[in-house]
Coordinates of C-alpha atoms in Angstrom, one line a residue:
X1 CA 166.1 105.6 -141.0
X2 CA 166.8 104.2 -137.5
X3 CA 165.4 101.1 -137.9
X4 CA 167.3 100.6 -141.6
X5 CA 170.6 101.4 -139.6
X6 CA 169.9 98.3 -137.1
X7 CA 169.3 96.5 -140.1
X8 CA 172.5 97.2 -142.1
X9 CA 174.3 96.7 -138.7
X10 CA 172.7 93.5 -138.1
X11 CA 173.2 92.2 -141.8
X12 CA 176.6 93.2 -141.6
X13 CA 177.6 91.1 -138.1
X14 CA 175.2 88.7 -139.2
X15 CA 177.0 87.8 -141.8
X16 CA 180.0 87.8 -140.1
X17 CA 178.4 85.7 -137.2
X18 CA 177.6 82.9 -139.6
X19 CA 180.9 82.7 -140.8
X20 CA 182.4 82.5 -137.8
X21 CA 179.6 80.2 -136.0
X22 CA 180.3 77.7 -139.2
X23 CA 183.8 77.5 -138.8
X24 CA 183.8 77.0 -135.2
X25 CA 181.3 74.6 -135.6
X26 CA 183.4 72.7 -137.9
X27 CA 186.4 72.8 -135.2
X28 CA 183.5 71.4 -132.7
X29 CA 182.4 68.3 -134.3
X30 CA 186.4 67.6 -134.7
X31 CA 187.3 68.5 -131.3
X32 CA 185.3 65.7 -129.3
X33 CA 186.5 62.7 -132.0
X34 CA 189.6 63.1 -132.1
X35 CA 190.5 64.5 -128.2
X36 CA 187.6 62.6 -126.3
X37 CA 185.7 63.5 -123.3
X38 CA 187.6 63.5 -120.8
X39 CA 190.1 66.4 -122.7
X40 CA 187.5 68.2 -123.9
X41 CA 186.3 68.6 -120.1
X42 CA 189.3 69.7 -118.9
X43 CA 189.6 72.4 -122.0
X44 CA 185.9 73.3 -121.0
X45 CA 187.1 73.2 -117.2
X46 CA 190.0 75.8 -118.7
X47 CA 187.8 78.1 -120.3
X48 CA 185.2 78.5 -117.6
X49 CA 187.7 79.1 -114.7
X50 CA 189.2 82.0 -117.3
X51 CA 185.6 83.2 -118.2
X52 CA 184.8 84.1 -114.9
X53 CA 188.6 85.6 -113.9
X54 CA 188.3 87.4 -117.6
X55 CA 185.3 89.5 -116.2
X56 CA 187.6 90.5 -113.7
X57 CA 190.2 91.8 -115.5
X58 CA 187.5 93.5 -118.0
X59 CA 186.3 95.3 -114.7
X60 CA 182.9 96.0 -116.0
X61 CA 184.5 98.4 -119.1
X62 CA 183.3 96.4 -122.6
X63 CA 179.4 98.0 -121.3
X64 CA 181.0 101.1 -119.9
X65 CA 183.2 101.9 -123.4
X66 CA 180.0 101.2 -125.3
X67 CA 177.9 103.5 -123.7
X68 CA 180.3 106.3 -123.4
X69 CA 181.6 106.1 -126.9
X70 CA 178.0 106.1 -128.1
X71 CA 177.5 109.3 -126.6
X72 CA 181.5 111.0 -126.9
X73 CA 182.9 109.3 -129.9
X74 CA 185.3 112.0 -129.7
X75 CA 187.0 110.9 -126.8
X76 CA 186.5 107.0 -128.2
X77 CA 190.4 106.2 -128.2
X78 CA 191.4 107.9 -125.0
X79 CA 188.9 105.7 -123.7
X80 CA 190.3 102.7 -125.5
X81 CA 193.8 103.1 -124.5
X82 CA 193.2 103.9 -120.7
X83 CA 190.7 100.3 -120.3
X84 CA 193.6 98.5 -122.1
X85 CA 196.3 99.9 -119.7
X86 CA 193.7 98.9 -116.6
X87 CA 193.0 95.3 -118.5
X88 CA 196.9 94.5 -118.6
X89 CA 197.7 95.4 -115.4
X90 CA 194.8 93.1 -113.7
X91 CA 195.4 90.3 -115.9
X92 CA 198.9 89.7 -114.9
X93 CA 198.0 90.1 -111.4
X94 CA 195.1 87.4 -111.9
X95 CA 197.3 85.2 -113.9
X96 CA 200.6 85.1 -111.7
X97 CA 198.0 84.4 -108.3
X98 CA 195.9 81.5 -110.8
X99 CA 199.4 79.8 -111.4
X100 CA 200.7 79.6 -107.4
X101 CA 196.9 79.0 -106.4
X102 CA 196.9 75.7 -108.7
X103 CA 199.8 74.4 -108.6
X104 CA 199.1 74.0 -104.7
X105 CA 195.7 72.1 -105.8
X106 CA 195.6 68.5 -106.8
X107 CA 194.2 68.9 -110.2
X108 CA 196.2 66.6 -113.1
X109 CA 199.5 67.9 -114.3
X110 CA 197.5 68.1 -118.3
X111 CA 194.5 70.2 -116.7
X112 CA 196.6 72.9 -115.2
X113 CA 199.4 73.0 -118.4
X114 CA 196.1 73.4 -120.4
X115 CA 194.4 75.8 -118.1
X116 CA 197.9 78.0 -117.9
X117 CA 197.7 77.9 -122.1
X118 CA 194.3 79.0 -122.5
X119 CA 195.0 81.9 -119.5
X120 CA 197.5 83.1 -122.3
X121 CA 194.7 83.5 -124.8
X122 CA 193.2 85.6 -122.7
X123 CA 195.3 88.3 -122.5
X124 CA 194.9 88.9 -126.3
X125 CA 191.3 88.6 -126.0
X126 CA 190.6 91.0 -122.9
X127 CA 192.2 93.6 -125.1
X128 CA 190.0 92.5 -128.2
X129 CA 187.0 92.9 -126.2
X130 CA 188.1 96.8 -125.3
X131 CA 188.5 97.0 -129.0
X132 CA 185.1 95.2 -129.9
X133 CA 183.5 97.5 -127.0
X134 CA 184.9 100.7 -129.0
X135 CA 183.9 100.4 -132.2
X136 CA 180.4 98.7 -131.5
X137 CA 179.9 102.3 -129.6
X138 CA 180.6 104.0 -133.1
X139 CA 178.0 101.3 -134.7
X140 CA 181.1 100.6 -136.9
X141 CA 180.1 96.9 -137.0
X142 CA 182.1 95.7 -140.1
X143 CA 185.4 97.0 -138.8
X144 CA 185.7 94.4 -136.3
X145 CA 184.6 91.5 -137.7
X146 CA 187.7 91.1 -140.3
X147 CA 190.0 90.1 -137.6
X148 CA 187.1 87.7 -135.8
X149 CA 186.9 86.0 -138.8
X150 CA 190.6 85.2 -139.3
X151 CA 190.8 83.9 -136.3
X152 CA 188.2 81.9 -136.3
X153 CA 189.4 80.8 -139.6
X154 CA 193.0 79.6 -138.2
X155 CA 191.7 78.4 -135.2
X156 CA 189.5 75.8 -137.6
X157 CA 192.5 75.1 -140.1
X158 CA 194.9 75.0 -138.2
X159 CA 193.2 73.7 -135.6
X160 CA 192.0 70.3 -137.6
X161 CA 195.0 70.4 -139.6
X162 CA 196.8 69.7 -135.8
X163 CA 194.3 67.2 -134.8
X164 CA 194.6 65.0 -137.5
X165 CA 198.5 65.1 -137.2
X166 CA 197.9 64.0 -133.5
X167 CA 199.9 66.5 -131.4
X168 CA 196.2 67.3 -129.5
X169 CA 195.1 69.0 -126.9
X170 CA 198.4 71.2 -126.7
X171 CA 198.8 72.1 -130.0
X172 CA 195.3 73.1 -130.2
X173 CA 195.5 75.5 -127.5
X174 CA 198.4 76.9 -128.7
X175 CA 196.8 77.7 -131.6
X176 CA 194.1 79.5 -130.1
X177 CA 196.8 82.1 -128.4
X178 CA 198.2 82.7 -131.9
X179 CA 194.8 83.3 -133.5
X180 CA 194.1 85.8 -130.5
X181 CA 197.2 87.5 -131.2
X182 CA 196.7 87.9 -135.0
X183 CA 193.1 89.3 -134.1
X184 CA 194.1 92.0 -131.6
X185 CA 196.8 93.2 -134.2
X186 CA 194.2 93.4 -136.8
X187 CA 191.9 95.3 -134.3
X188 CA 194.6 98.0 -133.5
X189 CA 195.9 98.6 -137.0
X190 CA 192.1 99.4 -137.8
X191 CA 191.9 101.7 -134.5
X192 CA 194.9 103.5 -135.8
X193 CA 192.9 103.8 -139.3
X194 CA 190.6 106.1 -136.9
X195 CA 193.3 108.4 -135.1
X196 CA 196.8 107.6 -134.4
X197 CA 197.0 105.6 -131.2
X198 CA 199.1 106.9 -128.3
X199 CA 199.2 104.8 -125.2
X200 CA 199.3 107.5 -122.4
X201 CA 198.1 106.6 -119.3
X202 CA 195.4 108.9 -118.1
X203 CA 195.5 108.4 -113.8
X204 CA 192.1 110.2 -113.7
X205 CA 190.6 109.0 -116.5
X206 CA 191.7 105.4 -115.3
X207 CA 190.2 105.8 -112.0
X208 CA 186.8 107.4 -113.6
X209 CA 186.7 104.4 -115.3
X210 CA 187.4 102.2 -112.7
X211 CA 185.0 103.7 -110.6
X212 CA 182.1 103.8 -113.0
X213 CA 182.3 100.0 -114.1
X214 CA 181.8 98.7 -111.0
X215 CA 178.1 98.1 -111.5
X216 CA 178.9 96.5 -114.9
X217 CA 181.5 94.4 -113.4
X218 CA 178.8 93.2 -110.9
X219 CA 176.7 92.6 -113.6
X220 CA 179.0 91.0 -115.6
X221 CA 180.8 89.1 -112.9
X222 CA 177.7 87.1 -111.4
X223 CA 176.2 86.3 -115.3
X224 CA 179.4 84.7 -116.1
X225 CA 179.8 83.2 -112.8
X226 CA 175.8 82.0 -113.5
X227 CA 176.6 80.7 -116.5
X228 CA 179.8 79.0 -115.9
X229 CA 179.5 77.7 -112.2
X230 CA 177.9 74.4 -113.0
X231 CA 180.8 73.0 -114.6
X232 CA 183.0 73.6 -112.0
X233 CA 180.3 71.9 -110.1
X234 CA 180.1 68.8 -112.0
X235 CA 183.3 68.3 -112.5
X236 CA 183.5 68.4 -108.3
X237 CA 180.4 65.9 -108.4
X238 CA 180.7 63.7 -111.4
X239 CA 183.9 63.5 -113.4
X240 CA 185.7 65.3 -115.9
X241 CA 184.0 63.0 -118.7
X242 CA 180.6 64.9 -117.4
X243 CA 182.0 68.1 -117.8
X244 CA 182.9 67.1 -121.5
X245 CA 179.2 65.5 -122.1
X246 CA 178.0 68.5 -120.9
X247 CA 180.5 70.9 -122.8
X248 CA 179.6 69.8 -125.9
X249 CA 176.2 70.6 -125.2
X250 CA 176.9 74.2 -124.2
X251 CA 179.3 74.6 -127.5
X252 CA 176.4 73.8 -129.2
X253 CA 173.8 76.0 -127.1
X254 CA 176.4 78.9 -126.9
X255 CA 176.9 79.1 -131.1
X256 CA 173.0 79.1 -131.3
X257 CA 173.3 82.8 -128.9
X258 CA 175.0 84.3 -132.4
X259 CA 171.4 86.0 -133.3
X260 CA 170.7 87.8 -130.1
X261 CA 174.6 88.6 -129.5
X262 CA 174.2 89.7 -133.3
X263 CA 170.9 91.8 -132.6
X264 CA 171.5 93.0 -129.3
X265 CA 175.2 93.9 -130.2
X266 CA 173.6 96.2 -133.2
X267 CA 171.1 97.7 -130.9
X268 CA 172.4 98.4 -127.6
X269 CA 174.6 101.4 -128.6
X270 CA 170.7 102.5 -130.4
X271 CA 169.1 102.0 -127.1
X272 CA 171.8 104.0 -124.7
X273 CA 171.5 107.0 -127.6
X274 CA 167.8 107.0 -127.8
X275 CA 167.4 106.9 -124.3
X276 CA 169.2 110.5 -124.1
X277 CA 166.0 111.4 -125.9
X278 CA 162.3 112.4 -124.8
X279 CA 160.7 110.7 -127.4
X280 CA 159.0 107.5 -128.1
X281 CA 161.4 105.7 -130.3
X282 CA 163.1 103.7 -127.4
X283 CA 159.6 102.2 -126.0
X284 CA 158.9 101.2 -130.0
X285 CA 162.5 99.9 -130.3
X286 CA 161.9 97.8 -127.3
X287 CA 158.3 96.1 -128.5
X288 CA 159.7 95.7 -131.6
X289 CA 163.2 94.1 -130.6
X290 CA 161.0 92.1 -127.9
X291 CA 159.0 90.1 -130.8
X292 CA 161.4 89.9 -133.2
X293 CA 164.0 87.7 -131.0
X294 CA 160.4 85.9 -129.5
X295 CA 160.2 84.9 -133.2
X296 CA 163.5 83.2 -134.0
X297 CA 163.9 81.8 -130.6
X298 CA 161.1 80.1 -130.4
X299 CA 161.7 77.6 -133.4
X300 CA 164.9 77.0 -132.8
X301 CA 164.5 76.0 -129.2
X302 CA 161.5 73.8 -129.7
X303 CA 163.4 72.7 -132.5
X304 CA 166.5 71.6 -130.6
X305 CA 164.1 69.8 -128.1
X306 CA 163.0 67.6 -130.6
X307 CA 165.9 67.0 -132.5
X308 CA 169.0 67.1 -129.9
X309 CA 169.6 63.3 -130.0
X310 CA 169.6 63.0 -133.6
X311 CA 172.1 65.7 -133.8
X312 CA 174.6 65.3 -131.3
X313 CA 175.2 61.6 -133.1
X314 CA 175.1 63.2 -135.9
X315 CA 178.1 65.6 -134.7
X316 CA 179.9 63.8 -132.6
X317 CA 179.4 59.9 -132.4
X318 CA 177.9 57.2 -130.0
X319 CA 180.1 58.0 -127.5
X320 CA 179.0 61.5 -127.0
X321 CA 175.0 60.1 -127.0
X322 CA 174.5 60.9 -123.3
X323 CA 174.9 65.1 -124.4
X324 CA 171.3 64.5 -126.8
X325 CA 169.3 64.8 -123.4
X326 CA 171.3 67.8 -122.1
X327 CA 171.2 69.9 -125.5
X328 CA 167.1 68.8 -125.3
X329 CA 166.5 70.5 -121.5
X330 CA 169.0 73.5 -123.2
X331 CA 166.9 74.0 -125.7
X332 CA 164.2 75.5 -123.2
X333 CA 166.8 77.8 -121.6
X334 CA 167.6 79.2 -125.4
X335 CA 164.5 80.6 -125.7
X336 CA 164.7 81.9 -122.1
X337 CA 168.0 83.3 -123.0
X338 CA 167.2 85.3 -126.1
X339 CA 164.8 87.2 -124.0
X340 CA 166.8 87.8 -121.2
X341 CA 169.5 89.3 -123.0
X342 CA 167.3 91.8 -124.3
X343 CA 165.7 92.6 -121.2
X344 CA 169.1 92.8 -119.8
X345 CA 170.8 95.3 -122.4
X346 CA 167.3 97.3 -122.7
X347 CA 167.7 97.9 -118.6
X348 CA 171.4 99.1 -118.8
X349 CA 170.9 100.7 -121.8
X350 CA 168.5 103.1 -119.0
X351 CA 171.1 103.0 -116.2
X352 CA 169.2 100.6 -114.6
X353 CA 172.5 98.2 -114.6
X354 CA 172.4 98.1 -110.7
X355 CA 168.6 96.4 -110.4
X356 CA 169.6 93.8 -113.1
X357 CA 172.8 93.1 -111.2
X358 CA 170.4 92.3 -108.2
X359 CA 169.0 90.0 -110.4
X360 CA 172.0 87.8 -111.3
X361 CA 173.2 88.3 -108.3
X362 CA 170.2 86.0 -106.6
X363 CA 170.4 83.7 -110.0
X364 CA 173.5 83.2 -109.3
X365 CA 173.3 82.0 -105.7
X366 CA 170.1 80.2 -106.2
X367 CA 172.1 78.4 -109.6
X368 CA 175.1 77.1 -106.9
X369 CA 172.8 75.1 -104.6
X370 CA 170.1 74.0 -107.3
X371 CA 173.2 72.2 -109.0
X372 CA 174.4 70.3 -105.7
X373 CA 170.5 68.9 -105.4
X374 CA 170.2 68.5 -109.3
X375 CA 173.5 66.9 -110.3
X376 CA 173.6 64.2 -108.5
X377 CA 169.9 63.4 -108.7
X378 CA 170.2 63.3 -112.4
X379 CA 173.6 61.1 -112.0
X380 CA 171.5 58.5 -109.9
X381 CA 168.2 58.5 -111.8
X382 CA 169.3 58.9 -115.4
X383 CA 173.7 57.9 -114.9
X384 CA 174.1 61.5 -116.3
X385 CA 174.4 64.2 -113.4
X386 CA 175.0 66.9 -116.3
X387 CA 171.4 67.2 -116.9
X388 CA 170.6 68.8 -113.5
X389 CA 173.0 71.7 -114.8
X390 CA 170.6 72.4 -117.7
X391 CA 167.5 71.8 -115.4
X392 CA 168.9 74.2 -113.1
X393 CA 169.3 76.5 -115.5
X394 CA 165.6 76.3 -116.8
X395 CA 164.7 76.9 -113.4
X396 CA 166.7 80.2 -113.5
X397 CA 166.0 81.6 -116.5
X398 CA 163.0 81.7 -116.3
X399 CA 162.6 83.3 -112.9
X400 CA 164.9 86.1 -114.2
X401 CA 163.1 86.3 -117.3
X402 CA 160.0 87.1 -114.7
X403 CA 161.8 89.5 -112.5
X404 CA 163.4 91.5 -115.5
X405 CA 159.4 92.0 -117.2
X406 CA 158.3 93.4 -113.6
X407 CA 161.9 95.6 -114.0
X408 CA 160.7 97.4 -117.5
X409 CA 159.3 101.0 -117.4
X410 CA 155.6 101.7 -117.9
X411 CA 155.3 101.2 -121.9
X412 CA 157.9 99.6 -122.5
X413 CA 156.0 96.3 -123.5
X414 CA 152.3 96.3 -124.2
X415 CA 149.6 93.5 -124.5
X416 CA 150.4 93.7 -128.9
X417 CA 153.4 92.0 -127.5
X418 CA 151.8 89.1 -125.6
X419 CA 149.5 88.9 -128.3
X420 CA 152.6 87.8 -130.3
X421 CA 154.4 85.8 -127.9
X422 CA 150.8 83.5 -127.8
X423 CA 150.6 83.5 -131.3
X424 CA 154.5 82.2 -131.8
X425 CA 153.8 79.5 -128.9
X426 CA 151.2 78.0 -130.4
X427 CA 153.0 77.8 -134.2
X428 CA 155.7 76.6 -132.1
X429 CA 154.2 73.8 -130.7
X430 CA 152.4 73.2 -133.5
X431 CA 155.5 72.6 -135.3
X432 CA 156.8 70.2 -132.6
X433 CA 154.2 68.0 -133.2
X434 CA 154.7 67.7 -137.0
X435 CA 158.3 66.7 -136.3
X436 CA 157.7 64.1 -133.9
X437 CA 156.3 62.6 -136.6
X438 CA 159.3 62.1 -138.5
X439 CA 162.0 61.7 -135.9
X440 CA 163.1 58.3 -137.2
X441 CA 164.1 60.1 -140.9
X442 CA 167.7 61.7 -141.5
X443 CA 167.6 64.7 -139.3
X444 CA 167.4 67.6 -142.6
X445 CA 164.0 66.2 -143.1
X446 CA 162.1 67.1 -139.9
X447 CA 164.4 70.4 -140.1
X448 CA 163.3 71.4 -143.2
X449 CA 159.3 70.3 -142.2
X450 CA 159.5 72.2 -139.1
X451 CA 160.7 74.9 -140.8
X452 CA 157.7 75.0 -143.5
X453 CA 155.2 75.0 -140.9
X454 CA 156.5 77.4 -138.4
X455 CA 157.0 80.1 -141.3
X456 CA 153.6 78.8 -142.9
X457 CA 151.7 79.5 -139.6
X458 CA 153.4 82.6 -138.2
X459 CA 152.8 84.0 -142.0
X460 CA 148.8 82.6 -141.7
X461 CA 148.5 84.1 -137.9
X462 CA 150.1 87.5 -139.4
X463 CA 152.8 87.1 -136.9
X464 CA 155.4 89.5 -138.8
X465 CA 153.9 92.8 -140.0
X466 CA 154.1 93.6 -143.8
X467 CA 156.8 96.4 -143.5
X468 CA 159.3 93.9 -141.9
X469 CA 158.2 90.9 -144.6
X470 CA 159.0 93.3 -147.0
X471 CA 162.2 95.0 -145.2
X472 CA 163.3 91.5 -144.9
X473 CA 163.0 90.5 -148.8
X474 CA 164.5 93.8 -149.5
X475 CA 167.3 93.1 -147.9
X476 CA 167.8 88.8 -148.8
X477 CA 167.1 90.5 -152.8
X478 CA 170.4 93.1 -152.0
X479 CA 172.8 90.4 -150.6
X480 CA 171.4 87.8 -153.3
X481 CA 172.4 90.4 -155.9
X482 CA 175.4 91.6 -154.2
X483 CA 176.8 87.9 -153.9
X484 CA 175.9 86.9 -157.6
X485 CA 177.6 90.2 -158.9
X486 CA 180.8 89.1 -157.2
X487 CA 180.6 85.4 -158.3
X488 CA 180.2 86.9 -162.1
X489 CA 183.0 89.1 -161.7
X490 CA 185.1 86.7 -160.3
X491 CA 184.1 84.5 -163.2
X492 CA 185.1 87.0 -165.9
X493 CA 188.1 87.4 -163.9

């Protein structure tokens, strides 16, 4: 029963994922054509200085609503309504000191209009996130995903619609705050589907949860900060043309995280509840989760080695070839990534938030001065410093990816789990060497022949037991059934 509720929840935000990661995916192959580097950088510059100061105004409550919702949905909207009071109040703080602190800096008059813009976006989506954050603790995963996926959707029309009529960079950031907007109203009307929301400010309740996020916020705070410090280092070091190289790059790496934001996003309210328990189920959980995102990471991230060059032409033209060899080293870190986000998650999920904040707190200063030696290494051996950002990364992920294995409980992982990691490694590589092969053809065809013999060896190798074959063509069988019934009917219509 548990494990076909992760399944439905999965499907459901899966399916919502995909459309979301195609249509900005579409928006990211226009973006770099018609903008450039160099205003793609400072948009990537934008959004990493408002990452970092977003976790800030979250103040460690997405994890923290989760988890408490999981276990009190009855108190779910009293919870919701005292994080967005919190959020607001923060965020204008943050943004009113970001506005007097840059205009004193000697940053481009475009840079710090476009960073101001996209700090306007960000108030709509801090209050998203507490929405998001509520209803993934009900496992309500659908409700959500309606408002994501319109404004993903006017983000992309919109968005290209603007770009072809030339009013750029501006209008397209613009853009983004409206989308935001029509999101969080979408959110809240569905909230108030739930219960009628009241915004009454709770002063204990607030301070509760101000109190019991800061560990999260730690957490949070130094993974965003890890994953977003290099760019503000390379644009320091390099140029704001390297930051855009490198930002199309991390677009690309960053849409390939859907699946593990997808699984984990399903699973972690599973994991908090299960852990309430004395039973088993959360060790099984664990294994199981463990080899399943071991499974789909590993082809895609060989894969992306192999065919990065191909596809950033492919995507976004000649001018953007120097971004093949940084989407190559990323694919490494993806499969790094998959697994640390599980191993992350699984450790919260057991209050264990403040080891794995430990964690990212030493990847975190490690990442700062790997990137000053990297960067401009990279710049004078290969004219293309944003490669020792990726390195530096590979060098980090997979220390933590070390340290959070030592972290797990006794049980938690077992040797049936190696067993399977070996097995996936060597189908993996196996499959890398059939498409080097056929690197010089169109890109689909060492896709789809990479594909055949990575499914045709895991299946051979009995990778994937016979209940999840069979769960999984249970499951493709209802939405293939579900999708033709609606195209007849909308045929007879």
């Amino acid at each position: 029963m548990m494990q076909k509720s992760i399944v439905k929840n999965t499907s459901i935000l899966m399916g919502s994922q995909l459309t979301t990661w195609s249509l900005a995916l579409l928006l990211t192959i226009f973006m770099p054509r018609y903008l450039g580097a160099e205003t793609v950088g400072k948009l990537h510059f934008a959004n990493s200085i408002w990452a970092m100061l977003g976790v800030i105004c979250t103040f460690g409550m997405d994890t923290l609503l989760v988890k408490e919702v999981a276990r009190f949905p009855n108190n779910a909207l009293n919870l919701f309504t005292n994080s967005v009071f919190i959020r607001v109040v923060l965020f204008s703080v943050i943004f009113i000191a970001v506005f007097f602190v840059f205009q004193g800096l000697e940053y481009p008059d475009d840079t710090k209009v476009i960073l101001y813009l996209v700090g306007i976006s960000y108030i709509f989506n801090i209050i998203i996130g507490a929405s998001a954050a509520t209803f993934q603790g009900m496992e309500s995963m659908g409700v959500f995903s309606v408002g994501v996926i319109v404004q993903r959707t006017i983000d992309t029309i919109i968005g290209i619609i603007l770009l072809l009529l030339g009013y750029g960079i501006y209008g397209l950031v613009i853009v983004f705050a409206i989308s935001s907007a029509v999101n969080l109203a979408i959110q809240l009307r569905s909230l108030n589907h739930l219960q009628r929301l009241t915004f009454r400010f709770d002063i204990q309740n607030s301070l509760r949860m101000l109190n019991s996020g800061i560990p999260y916020l730690m957490s949070n705070l130094f993974l965003v900060v890890y994953m977003q410090v290099d760019i503000v280092i390379i644009s320091a070091l390099v140029s704001e043309r390297a930051v855009g190289l490198y930002g199309v790059a991390d677009r690309l790496f960053g849409t390939l995280l859907f699946i593990p934001t997808v699984f984990i996003t399903a699973i972690f309210p599973v994991f908090s509840r299960l852990f309430e328990e004395t039973s088993d189920s959360l060790n099984r959980l664990m294994q199981h989760s463990f080899d399943t995102l071991m499974i789909l990471s590993v082809p895609i991230g060989l894969g992306l080695v192999m065919i990065a060059d191909p596809l950033v032409i492919l995507l976004y033209g000649a001018d953007f070839a120097q971004s093949g060899p940084i989407l190559s080293v990323m694919g490494i870190v993806l499969i790094l990534t998959y697994q640390n986000m599980l191993l992350g998650r699984f450790l919260i999920s057991m209050d264990r938030q403040t080891s794995w904040t430990i964690v990212m707190v030493v990847a975190t200063l490690a990442t700062v001065p790997l990137d000053y030696m990297l960067v401009p290494w990279c710049e004078r051996m290969f004219n293309n410093g944003a490669i020792g950002g990726a390195i530096a990364f590979v060098i980090t992920e997979s220390a933590m990816m070390f340290v959070g294995l030592l972290l797990l409980p006794k049980g938690a992982l077992n040797r049936s789990n190696a067993w399977t990691a070996l097995r996936v490694m060597v189908a993996g590589l196996i499959m890398m060497y059939g498409i080097s092969w056929l690197q010089q053809q169109f890109i689909l065809i060492p896709v789809a022949v990479g594909a055949v013999i990575y499914l045709g060896l895991i299946w051979v190798m009995g990778v994937v037991p016979k209940e999840d074959w069979n769960l999984i063509v249970d499951y493709t069988q209802r939405f293939l059934y579900r999708f033709s019934r609606k195209r007849a009917e909308a045929v007879s219509g």
